[in-house]
Each structure stands twice: as structure tokens, then as C-alpha cells.
Amino acid sequence: MFRHIHQGGIITLFNSASMNPLQLWSTSTAAGEHIIFKQDEEVDSIVLCIQSADLAHSFISCPKHKTETLGITLPFITMLIKNMDHLFGFEAEILDTHGKVRRFRSSNYESEARVEHKISCLPLRLDRGWNYLTLDLRDMATRIYGTGFKEVRRITVHASICVRLILFADRIVPEDELPKELRLYSKHTD
């Protein structure tokens, strides 16, 4: 999807406040569960909430079609997510410099890191409320597999979580350097 465009700075993959935030994404929900947009009072913005007891079948995934790949070469993924005090996980599928497809799964239900040939499962701890989560996929590929990072192929976000933003960048981008429409605003100030 992005392989043939110039990739510098930031690529926003999901912005809950945009006109059609799920345009590039597929959605899946278990029976009786839901993925909805709702107003979050804490950030005074529309956010996407994925709520389900069934993590395996309730998720959003990009790109929309399983035959496509993202082709994003920017190594830093940043997600602005709200801890809902339920099970949550996400996966980043990458292609390494040896041509191997690898998946990094981070979740709050893993208690120990587990590394296998094609997948690494990493524990994740979120603070209460809203969290900025940034991962360096290039560093992870080097440290975990001893290879280089080539590109991101797919991102999948599983229940239960609220999502405001998912972006890729060429470096860690502090919030005050993000464009205004991508920042977290709270109407409650200390």
C-alpha cells in the first residue's frame, strides 16, 4: 500500500477523528461483541472502542485485504490507546532483511516473553487511562532475531481497548512535535 510512496517523517494509519478512520482497516467481532466509535470525555474526542471477551475474533487489521501488505519502512510505531482494564493485545507483522516474515505480539495477558521462529510474544503493562505506546520495530528485529528491519506488512489491534491514533515515524516523536490534530487533548488540566 505504501511501498511506492516517499516515507519520511510520519504516516498516520489510524486517526479516530478523521473523516473515515477505518477506510484502510478490516474489522472482526465475535457474536454479541462490538467495535464502536464513541465520545471519550477525558480527551474530548471521538475514539474507537473494541470491546469483547473474545480477543481472537474481535479486532481491527490493516491493510483491509489479507492479500495486501502495508510496505511501511518507518520503524517506530506509536499508538495512543486507553486501558480499559480488560485483556488486550496487538500484533505487528514485519518483513526482515533476510526475507522472513516475523510477528511481534504485545499483550497484557502475557507474563513472560516468548520467542519462536516466526513470532515473539511480549508482556505489556499499561497505565490507567490513556497511554502513548511507542515501539522501535527495527531495534526489536535486531535484538530478538539478529536481523534487520525492512518493512511493516500488517498491524492488528485486538480487544479490549480504545484507540485514538496509530502512526509510524522515522524516530520517536514527542507529543509537542506532532501536528495539532494528532495530539492528545484533555479538557481536564491539573
JSON list of C-alpha atoms in Angstrom, two decimals:
[
{"chain": "A", "resi": 1, "resn": "MET", "atom": "CA", "xyz": [0.00, 0.00, 0.00]},
{"chain": "A", "resi": 2, "resn": "PHE", "atom": "CA", "xyz": [2.73, 2.47, 1.00]},
{"chain": "A", "resi": 3, "resn": "ARG", "atom": "CA", "xyz": [5.75, 0.77, -0.57]},
{"chain": "A", "resi": 4, "resn": "HIS", "atom": "CA", "xyz": [5.89, 3.07, -3.60]},
{"chain": "A", "resi": 5, "resn": "ILE", "atom": "CA", "xyz": [5.44, 6.40, -1.85]},
{"chain": "A", "resi": 6, "resn": "HIS", "atom": "CA", "xyz": [8.07, 8.55, -0.16]},
{"chain": "A", "resi": 7, "resn": "GLN", "atom": "CA", "xyz": [8.16, 7.68, 3.54]},
{"chain": "A", "resi": 8, "resn": "GLY", "atom": "CA", "xyz": [9.68, 10.38, 5.68]},
{"chain": "A", "resi": 9, "resn": "GLY", "atom": "CA", "xyz": [8.55, 11.78, 8.99]},
{"chain": "A", "resi": 10, "resn": "ILE", "atom": "CA", "xyz": [5.12, 10.41, 9.91]},
{"chain": "A", "resi": 11, "resn": "ILE", "atom": "CA", "xyz": [2.49, 8.16, 8.31]},
{"chain": "A", "resi": 12, "resn": "THR", "atom": "CA", "xyz": [-0.85, 8.16, 10.14]},
{"chain": "A", "resi": 13, "resn": "LEU", "atom": "CA", "xyz": [-2.51, 4.77, 9.78]},
{"chain": "A", "resi": 14, "resn": "PHE", "atom": "CA", "xyz": [-5.46, 5.46, 12.08]},
{"chain": "A", "resi": 15, "resn": "ASN", "atom": "CA", "xyz": [-6.89, 8.71, 13.45]},
{"chain": "A", "resi": 16, "resn": "SER", "atom": "CA", "xyz": [-10.26, 8.32, 15.16]},
{"chain": "A", "resi": 17, "resn": "ALA", "atom": "CA", "xyz": [-11.11, 11.97, 14.48]},
{"chain": "A", "resi": 18, "resn": "SER", "atom": "CA", "xyz": [-10.60, 11.75, 10.70]},
{"chain": "A", "resi": 19, "resn": "MET", "atom": "CA", "xyz": [-13.46, 11.58, 8.17]},
{"chain": "A", "resi": 20, "resn": "ASN", "atom": "CA", "xyz": [-13.25, 7.82, 7.51]},
{"chain": "A", "resi": 21, "resn": "PRO", "atom": "CA", "xyz": [-10.88, 6.33, 10.11]},
{"chain": "A", "resi": 22, "resn": "LEU", "atom": "CA", "xyz": [-11.46, 2.66, 9.20]},
{"chain": "A", "resi": 23, "resn": "GLN", "atom": "CA", "xyz": [-11.09, 3.16, 5.45]},
{"chain": "A", "resi": 24, "resn": "LEU", "atom": "CA", "xyz": [-7.89, 1.06, 5.32]},
{"chain": "A", "resi": 25, "resn": "TRP", "atom": "CA", "xyz": [-8.92, -1.42, 8.02]},
{"chain": "A", "resi": 26, "resn": "SER", "atom": "CA", "xyz": [-10.91, -4.62, 8.23]},
{"chain": "A", "resi": 27, "resn": "THR", "atom": "CA", "xyz": [-12.96, -5.33, 11.35]},
{"chain": "A", "resi": 28, "resn": "SER", "atom": "CA", "xyz": [-13.97, -8.56, 13.02]},
{"chain": "A", "resi": 29, "resn": "THR", "atom": "CA", "xyz": [-16.18, -9.14, 16.04]},
{"chain": "A", "resi": 30, "resn": "ALA", "atom": "CA", "xyz": [-17.36, -12.18, 17.92]},
{"chain": "A", "resi": 31, "resn": "ALA", "atom": "CA", "xyz": [-21.10, -12.72, 18.26]},
{"chain": "A", "resi": 32, "resn": "GLY", "atom": "CA", "xyz": [-22.63, -10.18, 20.62]},
{"chain": "A", "resi": 33, "resn": "GLU", "atom": "CA", "xyz": [-19.46, -8.07, 20.81]},
{"chain": "A", "resi": 34, "resn": "HIS", "atom": "CA", "xyz": [-18.85, -4.71, 19.14]},
{"chain": "A", "resi": 35, "resn": "ILE", "atom": "CA", "xyz": [-16.47, -2.20, 17.65]},
{"chain": "A", "resi": 36, "resn": "ILE", "atom": "CA", "xyz": [-17.90, 1.30, 18.02]},
{"chain": "A", "resi": 37, "resn": "PHE", "atom": "CA", "xyz": [-16.94, 4.93, 17.82]},
{"chain": "A", "resi": 38, "resn": "LYS", "atom": "CA", "xyz": [-17.86, 6.92, 20.92]},
{"chain": "A", "resi": 39, "resn": "GLN", "atom": "CA", "xyz": [-17.10, 10.23, 22.52]},
{"chain": "A", "resi": 40, "resn": "ASP", "atom": "CA", "xyz": [-14.42, 9.99, 25.20]},
{"chain": "A", "resi": 41, "resn": "GLU", "atom": "CA", "xyz": [-14.96, 12.69, 27.81]},
{"chain": "A", "resi": 42, "resn": "GLU", "atom": "CA", "xyz": [-11.38, 12.56, 29.09]},
{"chain": "A", "resi": 43, "resn": "VAL", "atom": "CA", "xyz": [-9.84, 13.55, 25.75]},
{"chain": "A", "resi": 44, "resn": "ASP", "atom": "CA", "xyz": [-12.96, 15.27, 24.40]},
{"chain": "A", "resi": 45, "resn": "SER", "atom": "CA", "xyz": [-12.72, 13.35, 21.12]},
{"chain": "A", "resi": 46, "resn": "ILE", "atom": "CA", "xyz": [-14.32, 10.51, 19.21]},
{"chain": "A", "resi": 47, "resn": "VAL", "atom": "CA", "xyz": [-12.38, 7.25, 19.77]},
{"chain": "A", "resi": 48, "resn": "LEU", "atom": "CA", "xyz": [-12.71, 3.69, 18.51]},
{"chain": "A", "resi": 49, "resn": "CYS", "atom": "CA", "xyz": [-13.56, 1.13, 21.18]},
{"chain": "A", "resi": 50, "resn": "ILE", "atom": "CA", "xyz": [-13.02, -2.57, 20.58]},
{"chain": "A", "resi": 51, "resn": "GLN", "atom": "CA", "xyz": [-14.83, -4.38, 23.38]},
{"chain": "A", "resi": 52, "resn": "SER", "atom": "CA", "xyz": [-15.00, -8.15, 23.68]},
{"chain": "A", "resi": 53, "resn": "ALA", "atom": "CA", "xyz": [-14.18, -11.08, 25.90]},
{"chain": "A", "resi": 54, "resn": "ASP", "atom": "CA", "xyz": [-13.04, -12.89, 22.74]},
{"chain": "A", "resi": 55, "resn": "LEU", "atom": "CA", "xyz": [-9.64, -11.45, 21.76]},
{"chain": "A", "resi": 56, "resn": "ALA", "atom": "CA", "xyz": [-9.03, -13.89, 18.94]},
{"chain": "A", "resi": 57, "resn": "HIS", "atom": "CA", "xyz": [-12.12, -12.85, 16.98]},
{"chain": "A", "resi": 58, "resn": "SER", "atom": "CA", "xyz": [-12.57, -9.17, 17.87]},
{"chain": "A", "resi": 59, "resn": "PHE", "atom": "CA", "xyz": [-10.03, -6.91, 16.21]},
{"chain": "A", "resi": 60, "resn": "ILE", "atom": "CA", "xyz": [-9.18, -4.36, 13.54]},
{"chain": "A", "resi": 61, "resn": "SER", "atom": "CA", "xyz": [-6.48, -5.15, 11.00]},
{"chain": "A", "resi": 62, "resn": "CYS", "atom": "CA", "xyz": [-4.65, -3.11, 8.36]},
{"chain": "A", "resi": 63, "resn": "PRO", "atom": "CA", "xyz": [-4.48, -3.47, 5.44]},
{"chain": "A", "resi": 64, "resn": "LYS", "atom": "CA", "xyz": [-8.11, -4.38, 4.86]},
{"chain": "A", "resi": 65, "resn": "HIS", "atom": "CA", "xyz": [-7.42, -7.25, 2.46]},
{"chain": "A", "resi": 66, "resn": "LYS", "atom": "CA", "xyz": [-5.29, -10.22, 3.56]},
{"chain": "A", "resi": 67, "resn": "THR", "atom": "CA", "xyz": [-3.51, -10.31, 0.19]},
{"chain": "A", "resi": 68, "resn": "GLU", "atom": "CA", "xyz": [-2.17, -6.76, 0.64]},
{"chain": "A", "resi": 69, "resn": "THR", "atom": "CA", "xyz": [0.76, -5.57, 2.73]},
{"chain": "A", "resi": 70, "resn": "LEU", "atom": "CA", "xyz": [1.47, -2.13, 4.16]},
{"chain": "A", "resi": 71, "resn": "GLY", "atom": "CA", "xyz": [5.06, -1.77, 2.95]},
{"chain": "A", "resi": 72, "resn": "ILE", "atom": "CA", "xyz": [5.79, 0.85, 5.63]},
{"chain": "A", "resi": 73, "resn": "THR", "atom": "CA", "xyz": [9.54, 1.29, 6.14]},
{"chain": "A", "resi": 74, "resn": "LEU", "atom": "CA", "xyz": [9.31, 3.69, 9.10]},
{"chain": "A", "resi": 75, "resn": "PRO", "atom": "CA", "xyz": [10.46, 1.66, 12.14]},
{"chain": "A", "resi": 76, "resn": "PHE", "atom": "CA", "xyz": [8.67, 3.39, 15.03]},
{"chain": "A", "resi": 77, "resn": "ILE", "atom": "CA", "xyz": [5.02, 2.59, 15.70]},
{"chain": "A", "resi": 78, "resn": "THR", "atom": "CA", "xyz": [3.14, 4.84, 18.12]},
{"chain": "A", "resi": 79, "resn": "MET", "atom": "CA", "xyz": [-0.32, 4.08, 19.41]},
{"chain": "A", "resi": 80, "resn": "LEU", "atom": "CA", "xyz": [-2.48, 6.31, 21.57]},
{"chain": "A", "resi": 81, "resn": "ILE", "atom": "CA", "xyz": [-4.66, 3.83, 23.45]},
{"chain": "A", "resi": 82, "resn": "LYS", "atom": "CA", "xyz": [-6.89, 3.78, 26.52]},
{"chain": "A", "resi": 83, "resn": "ASN", "atom": "CA", "xyz": [-6.51, 1.00, 29.04]},
{"chain": "A", "resi": 84, "resn": "MET", "atom": "CA", "xyz": [-9.95, -0.50, 29.68]},
{"chain": "A", "resi": 85, "resn": "ASP", "atom": "CA", "xyz": [-8.75, -2.88, 32.41]},
{"chain": "A", "resi": 86, "resn": "HIS", "atom": "CA", "xyz": [-9.51, -5.90, 30.21]},
{"chain": "A", "resi": 87, "resn": "LEU", "atom": "CA", "xyz": [-7.39, -8.24, 28.14]},
{"chain": "A", "resi": 88, "resn": "PHE", "atom": "CA", "xyz": [-5.76, -6.50, 25.18]},
{"chain": "A", "resi": 89, "resn": "GLY", "atom": "CA", "xyz": [-3.16, -7.33, 22.56]},
{"chain": "A", "resi": 90, "resn": "PHE", "atom": "CA", "xyz": [-1.79, -6.15, 19.25]},
{"chain": "A", "resi": 91, "resn": "GLU", "atom": "CA", "xyz": [0.49, -7.57, 16.57]},
{"chain": "A", "resi": 92, "resn": "ALA", "atom": "CA", "xyz": [2.94, -6.01, 14.17]},
{"chain": "A", "resi": 93, "resn": "GLU", "atom": "CA", "xyz": [3.92, -8.26, 11.27]},
{"chain": "A", "resi": 94, "resn": "ILE", "atom": "CA", "xyz": [7.21, -7.29, 9.65]},
{"chain": "A", "resi": 95, "resn": "LEU", "atom": "CA", "xyz": [9.49, -8.44, 6.87]},
{"chain": "A", "resi": 96, "resn": "ASP", "atom": "CA", "xyz": [13.12, -8.63, 7.94]},
{"chain": "A", "resi": 97, "resn": "THR", "atom": "CA", "xyz": [16.23, -8.11, 5.82]},
{"chain": "A", "resi": 98, "resn": "HIS", "atom": "CA", "xyz": [16.56, -11.89, 5.33]},
{"chain": "A", "resi": 99, "resn": "GLY", "atom": "CA", "xyz": [13.13, -12.02, 3.67]},
{"chain": "A", "resi": 100, "resn": "LYS", "atom": "CA", "xyz": [11.49, -13.70, 6.68]},
{"chain": "A", "resi": 101, "resn": "VAL", "atom": "CA", "xyz": [8.06, -12.66, 7.95]},
{"chain": "A", "resi": 102, "resn": "ARG", "atom": "CA", "xyz": [8.10, -12.11, 11.73]},
{"chain": "A", "resi": 103, "resn": "ARG", "atom": "CA", "xyz": [5.33, -11.11, 14.14]},
{"chain": "A", "resi": 104, "resn": "PHE", "atom": "CA", "xyz": [5.69, -9.16, 17.37]},
{"chain": "A", "resi": 105, "resn": "ARG", "atom": "CA", "xyz": [2.71, -9.69, 19.67]},
{"chain": "A", "resi": 106, "resn": "SER", "atom": "CA", "xyz": [2.42, -7.49, 22.76]},
{"chain": "A", "resi": 107, "resn": "SER", "atom": "CA", "xyz": [-0.35, -8.13, 25.25]},
{"chain": "A", "resi": 108, "resn": "ASN", "atom": "CA", "xyz": [-1.33, -7.60, 28.84]},
{"chain": "A", "resi": 109, "resn": "TYR", "atom": "CA", "xyz": [-2.14, -11.31, 29.25]},
{"chain": "A", "resi": 110, "resn": "GLU", "atom": "CA", "xyz": [1.45, -12.48, 28.64]},
{"chain": "A", "resi": 111, "resn": "SER", "atom": "CA", "xyz": [3.50, -12.79, 31.81]},
{"chain": "A", "resi": 112, "resn": "GLU", "atom": "CA", "xyz": [6.82, -13.79, 30.20]},
{"chain": "A", "resi": 113, "resn": "ALA", "atom": "CA", "xyz": [8.50, -13.04, 26.90]},
{"chain": "A", "resi": 114, "resn": "ARG", "atom": "CA", "xyz": [8.41, -15.96, 24.48]},
{"chain": "A", "resi": 115, "resn": "VAL", "atom": "CA", "xyz": [10.43, -16.08, 21.26]},
{"chain": "A", "resi": 116, "resn": "GLU", "atom": "CA", "xyz": [9.74, -18.53, 18.46]},
{"chain": "A", "resi": 117, "resn": "HIS", "atom": "CA", "xyz": [10.95, -18.63, 14.87]},
{"chain": "A", "resi": 118, "resn": "LYS", "atom": "CA", "xyz": [8.08, -16.57, 13.41]},
{"chain": "A", "resi": 119, "resn": "ILE", "atom": "CA", "xyz": [6.50, -14.90, 16.45]},
{"chain": "A", "resi": 120, "resn": "SER", "atom": "CA", "xyz": [7.66, -13.13, 19.60]},
{"chain": "A", "resi": 121, "resn": "CYS", "atom": "CA", "xyz": [5.16, -12.68, 22.43]},
{"chain": "A", "resi": 122, "resn": "LEU", "atom": "CA", "xyz": [5.98, -9.83, 24.77]},
{"chain": "A", "resi": 123, "resn": "PRO", "atom": "CA", "xyz": [4.27, -8.79, 28.01]},
{"chain": "A", "resi": 124, "resn": "LEU", "atom": "CA", "xyz": [2.75, -5.32, 28.04]},
{"chain": "A", "resi": 125, "resn": "ARG", "atom": "CA", "xyz": [1.79, -3.19, 31.02]},
{"chain": "A", "resi": 126, "resn": "LEU", "atom": "CA", "xyz": [-0.41, -0.16, 30.51]},
{"chain": "A", "resi": 127, "resn": "ASP", "atom": "CA", "xyz": [-1.08, 2.63, 32.98]},
{"chain": "A", "resi": 128, "resn": "ARG", "atom": "CA", "xyz": [-4.65, 3.53, 33.83]},
{"chain": "A", "resi": 129, "resn": "GLY", "atom": "CA", "xyz": [-6.37, 5.76, 31.30]},
{"chain": "A", "resi": 130, "resn": "TRP", "atom": "CA", "xyz": [-4.66, 6.99, 28.13]},
{"chain": "A", "resi": 131, "resn": "ASN", "atom": "CA", "xyz": [-1.21, 5.70, 27.13]},
{"chain": "A", "resi": 132, "resn": "TYR", "atom": "CA", "xyz": [1.28, 6.61, 24.43]},
{"chain": "A", "resi": 133, "resn": "LEU", "atom": "CA", "xyz": [2.86, 3.34, 23.36]},
{"chain": "A", "resi": 134, "resn": "THR", "atom": "CA", "xyz": [5.90, 3.53, 21.07]},
{"chain": "A", "resi": 135, "resn": "LEU", "atom": "CA", "xyz": [7.86, 0.51, 19.81]},
{"chain": "A", "resi": 136, "resn": "ASP", "atom": "CA", "xyz": [11.07, 0.52, 17.79]},
{"chain": "A", "resi": 137, "resn": "LEU", "atom": "CA", "xyz": [10.49, -2.38, 15.38]},
{"chain": "A", "resi": 138, "resn": "ARG", "atom": "CA", "xyz": [13.99, -2.07, 13.92]},
{"chain": "A", "resi": 139, "resn": "ASP", "atom": "CA", "xyz": [15.57, -2.49, 17.35]},
{"chain": "A", "resi": 140, "resn": "MET", "atom": "CA", "xyz": [13.21, -5.36, 18.17]},
{"chain": "A", "resi": 141, "resn": "ALA", "atom": "CA", "xyz": [14.12, -7.24, 14.98]},
{"chain": "A", "resi": 142, "resn": "THR", "atom": "CA", "xyz": [17.83, -6.81, 15.74]},
{"chain": "A", "resi": 143, "resn": "ARG", "atom": "CA", "xyz": [17.64, -7.77, 19.41]},
{"chain": "A", "resi": 144, "resn": "ILE", "atom": "CA", "xyz": [15.18, -10.64, 19.08]},
{"chain": "A", "resi": 145, "resn": "TYR", "atom": "CA", "xyz": [16.10, -12.19, 15.73]},
{"chain": "A", "resi": 146, "resn": "GLY", "atom": "CA", "xyz": [19.56, -10.79, 14.93]},
{"chain": "A", "resi": 147, "resn": "THR", "atom": "CA", "xyz": [18.27, -9.44, 11.60]},
{"chain": "A", "resi": 148, "resn": "GLY", "atom": "CA", "xyz": [17.44, -6.04, 10.19]},
{"chain": "A", "resi": 149, "resn": "PHE", "atom": "CA", "xyz": [14.01, -4.47, 9.77]},
{"chain": "A", "resi": 150, "resn": "LYS", "atom": "CA", "xyz": [12.81, -3.99, 6.19]},
{"chain": "A", "resi": 151, "resn": "GLU", "atom": "CA", "xyz": [9.10, -3.09, 6.42]},
{"chain": "A", "resi": 152, "resn": "VAL", "atom": "CA", "xyz": [5.82, -3.46, 8.28]},
{"chain": "A", "resi": 153, "resn": "ARG", "atom": "CA", "xyz": [3.39, -5.76, 6.50]},
{"chain": "A", "resi": 154, "resn": "ARG", "atom": "CA", "xyz": [0.33, -5.71, 8.79]},
{"chain": "A", "resi": 155, "resn": "ILE", "atom": "CA", "xyz": [-0.98, -4.30, 12.08]},
{"chain": "A", "resi": 156, "resn": "THR", "atom": "CA", "xyz": [-3.73, -5.96, 14.11]},
{"chain": "A", "resi": 157, "resn": "VAL", "atom": "CA", "xyz": [-5.28, -4.49, 17.27]},
{"chain": "A", "resi": 158, "resn": "HIS", "atom": "CA", "xyz": [-7.30, -6.91, 19.41]},
{"chain": "A", "resi": 159, "resn": "ALA", "atom": "CA", "xyz": [-9.96, -6.23, 22.06]},
{"chain": "A", "resi": 160, "resn": "SER", "atom": "CA", "xyz": [-10.44, -4.71, 24.57]},
{"chain": "A", "resi": 161, "resn": "ILE", "atom": "CA", "xyz": [-9.08, -1.19, 24.09]},
{"chain": "A", "resi": 162, "resn": "CYS", "atom": "CA", "xyz": [-10.00, 2.31, 22.91]},
{"chain": "A", "resi": 163, "resn": "VAL", "atom": "CA", "xyz": [-7.84, 3.71, 20.12]},
{"chain": "A", "resi": 164, "resn": "ARG", "atom": "CA", "xyz": [-7.32, 7.37, 19.27]},
{"chain": "A", "resi": 165, "resn": "LEU", "atom": "CA", "xyz": [-4.26, 7.17, 16.99]},
{"chain": "A", "resi": 166, "resn": "ILE", "atom": "CA", "xyz": [-1.85, 4.76, 15.29]},
{"chain": "A", "resi": 167, "resn": "LEU", "atom": "CA", "xyz": [1.11, 6.19, 13.39]},
{"chain": "A", "resi": 168, "resn": "PHE", "atom": "CA", "xyz": [4.54, 5.26, 12.07]},
{"chain": "A", "resi": 169, "resn": "ALA", "atom": "CA", "xyz": [7.55, 7.54, 12.24]},
{"chain": "A", "resi": 170, "resn": "ASP", "atom": "CA", "xyz": [11.24, 7.62, 11.40]},
{"chain": "A", "resi": 171, "resn": "ARG", "atom": "CA", "xyz": [12.04, 8.44, 15.05]},
{"chain": "A", "resi": 172, "resn": "ILE", "atom": "CA", "xyz": [10.36, 8.80, 18.42]},
{"chain": "A", "resi": 173, "resn": "VAL", "atom": "CA", "xyz": [8.18, 11.88, 18.04]},
{"chain": "A", "resi": 174, "resn": "PRO", "atom": "CA", "xyz": [7.35, 13.79, 21.26]},
{"chain": "A", "resi": 175, "resn": "GLU", "atom": "CA", "xyz": [3.70, 14.80, 21.52]},
{"chain": "A", "resi": 176, "resn": "ASP", "atom": "CA", "xyz": [4.51, 18.52, 21.26]},
{"chain": "A", "resi": 177, "resn": "GLU", "atom": "CA", "xyz": [6.11, 17.86, 17.83]},
{"chain": "A", "resi": 178, "resn": "LEU", "atom": "CA", "xyz": [3.05, 16.10, 16.44]},
{"chain": "A", "resi": 179, "resn": "PRO", "atom": "CA", "xyz": [0.65, 18.04, 14.25]},
{"chain": "A", "resi": 180, "resn": "LYS", "atom": "CA", "xyz": [-2.13, 19.50, 16.42]},
{"chain": "A", "resi": 181, "resn": "GLU", "atom": "CA", "xyz": [-4.78, 17.14, 15.04]},
{"chain": "A", "resi": 182, "resn": "LEU", "atom": "CA", "xyz": [-2.73, 14.14, 16.25]},
{"chain": "A", "resi": 183, "resn": "ARG", "atom": "CA", "xyz": [-2.13, 15.28, 19.82]},
{"chain": "A", "resi": 184, "resn": "LEU", "atom": "CA", "xyz": [-3.98, 14.06, 22.88]},
{"chain": "A", "resi": 185, "resn": "TYR", "atom": "CA", "xyz": [-6.05, 16.86, 24.32]},
{"chain": "A", "resi": 186, "resn": "SER", "atom": "CA", "xyz": [-7.67, 16.70, 27.71]},
{"chain": "A", "resi": 187, "resn": "LYS", "atom": "CA", "xyz": [-10.22, 19.18, 28.88]},
{"chain": "A", "resi": 188, "resn": "HIS", "atom": "CA", "xyz": [-9.12, 18.40, 32.46]},
{"chain": "A", "resi": 189, "resn": "THR", "atom": "CA", "xyz": [-5.98, 20.25, 33.46]},
{"chain": "A", "resi": 190, "resn": "ASP", "atom": "CA", "xyz": [-4.05, 19.92, 36.71]}
]
